[in-house]
mmCIF file of C-alpha atoms and ligand atoms in Angstrom:
data_model
loop_
_atom_site.group_PDB
_atom_site.id
_atom_site.type_symbol
_atom_site.label_atom_id
_atom_site.label_comp_id
_atom_site.label_asym_id
_atom_site.label_seq_id
_atom_site.Cartn_x
_atom_site.Cartn_y
_atom_site.Cartn_z
ATOM 1 C CA MET A 1 -8.211 -7.883 -11.953
ATOM 2 C CA LEU A 2 -4.751 -8.619 -10.588
ATOM 3 C CA ASP A 3 -4.138 -11.062 -7.741
ATOM 4 C CA ILE A 4 -3.360 -9.384 -4.443
ATOM 5 C CA TYR A 5 -0.453 -10.930 -2.539
ATOM 6 C CA THR A 6 -0.878 -11.273 1.195
ATOM 7 C CA LEU A 7 1.235 -11.385 4.346
ATOM 8 C CA GLY A 8 3.850 -14.133 4.187
ATOM 9 C CA GLU A 9 4.608 -13.693 0.467
ATOM 10 C CA ASP A 10 8.276 -12.754 -0.082
ATOM 11 C CA VAL A 11 7.474 -10.118 -2.704
ATOM 12 C CA LEU A 12 5.966 -7.911 0.021
ATOM 13 C CA ARG A 13 9.358 -7.705 1.725
ATOM 14 C CA GLU A 14 11.467 -6.741 -1.272
ATOM 15 C CA GLU A 15 13.154 -3.432 -1.976
ATOM 16 C CA CYS A 16 11.499 -2.406 -5.232
ATOM 17 C CA SER A 17 13.402 -1.433 -8.350
ATOM 18 C CA GLU A 18 13.181 1.766 -10.358
ATOM 19 C CA ILE A 19 10.958 1.948 -13.439
ATOM 20 C CA LYS A 20 13.010 3.156 -16.385
ATOM 21 C CA GLU A 21 10.714 2.690 -19.351
ATOM 22 C CA PHE A 22 7.419 4.502 -19.704
ATOM 23 C CA GLY A 23 5.768 2.554 -22.460
ATOM 24 C CA PRO A 24 2.313 1.010 -22.832
ATOM 25 C CA GLU A 25 3.223 -1.690 -20.305
ATOM 26 C CA ILE A 26 3.430 0.795 -17.453
ATOM 27 C CA ARG A 27 0.213 2.503 -18.495
ATOM 28 C CA MET A 28 -1.526 -0.875 -18.604
ATOM 29 C CA LEU A 29 -0.094 -1.837 -15.223
ATOM 30 C CA SER A 30 -1.274 1.474 -13.692
ATOM 31 C CA GLU A 31 -4.760 0.974 -15.088
ATOM 32 C CA ALA A 32 -4.935 -2.648 -13.956
ATOM 33 C CA MET A 33 -3.779 -1.610 -10.475
ATOM 34 C CA LEU A 34 -6.439 1.120 -10.280
ATOM 35 C CA GLU A 35 -9.134 -1.333 -11.390
ATOM 36 C CA THR A 36 -7.942 -3.898 -8.852
ATOM 37 C CA LEU A 37 -7.937 -1.219 -6.154
ATOM 38 C CA GLU A 38 -11.487 -0.195 -6.973
ATOM 39 C CA GLU A 39 -12.667 -3.799 -7.046
ATOM 40 C CA ALA A 40 -11.031 -4.436 -3.673
ATOM 41 C CA ASP A 41 -12.570 -1.230 -2.292
ATOM 42 C CA GLY A 42 -9.203 0.049 -1.060
ATOM 43 C CA VAL A 43 -7.508 3.440 -0.901
ATOM 44 C CA GLY A 44 -4.067 2.513 -2.204
ATOM 45 C CA LEU A 45 -2.197 -0.325 -3.863
ATOM 46 C CA ALA A 46 1.539 -0.767 -4.461
ATOM 47 C CA GLY A 47 3.447 -2.831 -7.049
ATOM 48 C CA PRO A 48 4.619 -5.605 -4.714
ATOM 49 C CA GLN A 49 1.011 -6.168 -3.602
ATOM 50 C CA VAL A 50 0.254 -7.387 -7.114
ATOM 51 C CA GLY A 51 3.517 -9.324 -7.363
ATOM 52 C CA VAL A 52 5.459 -6.579 -9.173
ATOM 53 C CA PRO A 53 8.437 -5.427 -7.069
ATOM 54 C CA LYS A 54 8.768 -2.097 -8.867
ATOM 55 C CA ARG A 55 8.533 1.477 -7.613
ATOM 56 C CA ILE A 56 4.896 2.172 -8.420
ATOM 57 C CA PHE A 57 1.769 2.750 -6.368
ATOM 58 C CA VAL A 58 -1.717 4.067 -7.014
ATOM 59 C CA ILE A 59 -4.095 5.926 -4.715
ATOM 60 C CA GLN A 60 -7.796 6.571 -5.151
ATOM 61 C CA LEU A 61 -9.595 8.564 -2.499
ATOM 62 C CA ARG A 62 -13.375 8.638 -2.617
ATOM 63 C CA GLY A 63 -14.582 11.397 -4.934
ATOM 64 C CA GLU A 64 -11.031 12.342 -5.995
ATOM 65 C CA LYS A 65 -9.213 11.602 -9.210
ATOM 66 C CA PRO A 66 -6.959 8.536 -9.238
ATOM 67 C CA LEU A 67 -3.251 9.157 -8.694
ATOM 68 C CA VAL A 68 -0.308 7.147 -10.020
ATOM 69 C CA PHE A 69 3.116 7.525 -8.357
ATOM 70 C CA ILE A 70 6.153 6.071 -10.095
ATOM 71 C CA ASN A 71 9.703 6.191 -8.681
ATOM 72 C CA PRO A 72 8.446 8.305 -5.791
ATOM 73 C CA SER A 73 10.436 9.830 -2.999
ATOM 74 C CA ILE A 74 9.104 11.614 0.039
ATOM 75 C CA THR A 75 11.209 14.752 0.291
ATOM 76 C CA GLU A 76 9.620 16.385 3.359
ATOM 77 C CA THR A 77 7.619 15.193 6.324
ATOM 78 C CA SER A 78 5.919 17.325 8.976
ATOM 79 C CA ILE A 79 7.208 17.304 12.520
ATOM 80 C CA GLU A 80 3.617 17.023 13.687
ATOM 81 C CA THR A 81 2.368 13.452 13.826
ATOM 82 C CA GLY A 82 -1.106 11.996 14.019
ATOM 83 C CA VAL A 83 -2.800 8.679 14.716
ATOM 84 C CA TYR A 84 -5.044 6.928 12.222
ATOM 85 C CA GLU A 85 -6.409 3.410 12.011
ATOM 86 C CA GLU A 86 -4.793 1.703 9.014
ATOM 87 C CA GLY A 87 -5.537 -1.467 7.156
ATOM 88 C CA CYS A 88 -3.875 -3.052 4.142
ATOM 89 C CA LEU A 89 -5.220 -5.087 1.229
ATOM 90 C CA SER A 90 -2.322 -7.487 1.837
ATOM 91 C CA ILE A 91 -3.418 -8.030 5.460
ATOM 92 C CA PRO A 92 -7.172 -8.051 4.917
ATOM 93 C CA GLY A 93 -9.674 -7.877 7.734
ATOM 94 C CA VAL A 94 -7.517 -6.336 10.474
ATOM 95 C CA TYR A 95 -6.772 -2.729 11.384
ATOM 96 C CA HIS A 96 -4.575 -0.880 13.841
ATOM 97 C CA ASP A 97 -3.703 2.687 14.827
ATOM 98 C CA VAL A 98 -0.431 3.901 13.326
ATOM 99 C CA VAL A 99 1.457 7.095 14.177
ATOM 100 C CA ARG A 100 2.848 9.014 11.183
ATOM 101 C CA PRO A 101 3.651 12.587 10.150
ATOM 102 C CA VAL A 102 0.428 14.414 9.200
ATOM 103 C CA ALA A 103 1.817 16.059 6.056
ATOM 104 C CA VAL A 104 4.352 15.118 3.374
ATOM 105 C CA THR A 105 5.845 16.387 0.137
ATOM 106 C CA ILE A 106 6.410 13.757 -2.511
ATOM 107 C CA GLN A 107 8.171 13.842 -5.850
ATOM 108 C CA ALA A 108 7.277 11.205 -8.405
ATOM 109 C CA GLN A 109 6.522 10.524 -12.061
ATOM 110 C CA ASP A 110 3.121 9.824 -13.544
ATOM 111 C CA ALA A 111 2.285 6.931 -15.898
ATOM 112 C CA SER A 112 3.695 8.863 -18.870
ATOM 113 C CA GLY A 113 6.956 9.586 -17.047
ATOM 114 C CA LYS A 114 6.209 13.237 -16.295
ATOM 115 C CA ALA A 115 7.700 14.416 -13.013
ATOM 116 C CA PHE A 116 5.507 16.114 -10.434
ATOM 117 C CA THR A 117 5.663 17.325 -6.843
ATOM 118 C CA LEU A 118 2.718 17.041 -4.504
ATOM 119 C CA LYS A 119 2.157 18.425 -1.019
ATOM 120 C CA ALA A 120 -0.378 16.356 0.870
ATOM 121 C CA ASP A 121 -2.010 16.207 4.262
ATOM 122 C CA GLY A 122 -4.884 14.279 5.813
ATOM 123 C CA LEU A 123 -5.843 10.917 4.378
ATOM 124 C CA LEU A 124 -3.768 11.458 1.222
ATOM 125 C CA ALA A 125 -0.566 12.021 3.232
ATOM 126 C CA ARG A 126 -1.392 8.918 5.234
ATOM 127 C CA ALA A 127 -1.971 6.800 2.117
ATOM 128 C CA ILE A 128 1.204 8.088 0.427
ATOM 129 C CA GLN A 129 3.340 7.063 3.397
ATOM 130 C CA HIS A 130 1.656 3.663 3.707
ATOM 131 C CA GLU A 131 2.090 2.911 -0.016
ATOM 132 C CA ASN A 132 5.618 4.286 -0.144
ATOM 133 C CA ASP A 133 6.544 1.909 2.679
ATOM 134 C CA HIS A 134 5.463 -1.007 0.463
ATOM 135 C CA LEU A 135 8.154 -0.044 -2.069
ATOM 136 C CA HIS A 136 10.752 -0.627 0.644
ATOM 137 C CA GLY A 137 9.297 -3.935 1.812
ATOM 138 C CA ARG A 138 7.679 -2.325 4.842
ATOM 139 C CA LEU A 139 4.139 -2.940 6.075
ATOM 140 C CA TYR A 140 2.118 -0.811 8.480
ATOM 141 C CA ILE A 141 2.447 -3.476 11.170
ATOM 142 C CA ASP A 142 6.208 -2.777 11.195
ATOM 143 C CA HIS A 143 5.391 0.560 12.834
ATOM 144 C CA LEU A 144 3.780 -1.147 15.829
ATOM 145 C CA ASP A 145 5.574 -2.405 18.893
ATOM 146 C CA GLU A 146 6.199 -6.138 18.950
ATOM 147 C CA LYS A 147 3.293 -7.025 21.211
ATOM 148 C CA GLU A 148 0.760 -5.069 19.159
ATOM 149 C CA ARG A 149 2.168 -6.458 15.917
ATOM 150 C CA GLU A 150 1.792 -10.022 17.173
ATOM 151 C CA LYS A 151 -1.808 -9.310 18.136
ATOM 152 C CA VAL A 152 -2.644 -7.994 14.671
ATOM 153 C CA VAL A 153 -0.890 -10.894 12.922
ATOM 154 C CA LYS A 154 -2.655 -13.460 15.104
ATOM 155 C CA ALA A 155 -6.051 -11.856 14.451
ATOM 156 C CA TYR A 156 -5.269 -11.829 10.733
ATOM 157 C CA GLU A 157 -4.200 -15.471 10.690
ATOM 158 C CA LYS A 158 -7.356 -16.485 12.497
ATOM 159 C CA LYS A 159 -9.553 -14.595 10.010
ATOM 160 C CA ASN A 160 -7.545 -15.994 7.133
ATOM 161 C CA ARG A 161 -8.081 -19.586 8.302
ATOM 162 C CA ILE A 162 -11.813 -18.998 8.504
ATOM 163 C CA ARG A 163 -11.845 -17.401 5.052
ATOM 164 C CA ARG A 164 -9.914 -20.316 3.543
ATOM 165 C CA ARG A 165 -12.275 -22.809 5.132
ATOM 166 C CA GLN A 166 -15.287 -20.938 3.723
ATOM 167 C CA LYS A 167 -13.672 -20.877 0.307
ATOM 168 C CA ALA A 168 -12.987 -24.597 0.470
ATOM 169 C CA ARG A 169 -16.648 -25.231 1.211
ATOM 170 C CA VAL A 170 -17.893 -23.349 -1.875
HETATM 171 NI NI1 LIG B 1 -0.870 -1.731 2.274
#
């Protein structure tokens, strides 16, 4: 299990760097990220969320095979947009509707360095865009207007204080 970094940590705001070597380290990182994601019961997890500001994210949709995206770039987005309630393992406990394109095409490399192109819609397209944002230091709350963003951050901070207090008691 890797530690998940949360809102306020600088690493979440960094522009991530390209991965150039596809050795055992990257395979181990991908596997550790997928295990951490499963343990945290999330849909996606990006490098900076585990303190690694590199261009990698993993996605695991229920009942689907796990996906690893390295050095990804979204090459096409649909004109049509949709609304979906998003959350983030780095801002645990709060959720908010976010507007995004409903379909995307992404080019990336897998954990062995092999290039692939994927066309996605639905929840997968949503997760790809959310995770890809992380590689540019962006969080889903950045898509909200200022008032809504403040509301989400305040709710998160309140929950976080309670969680810390409970932890301290144990
Ligand atoms: Ni996230």
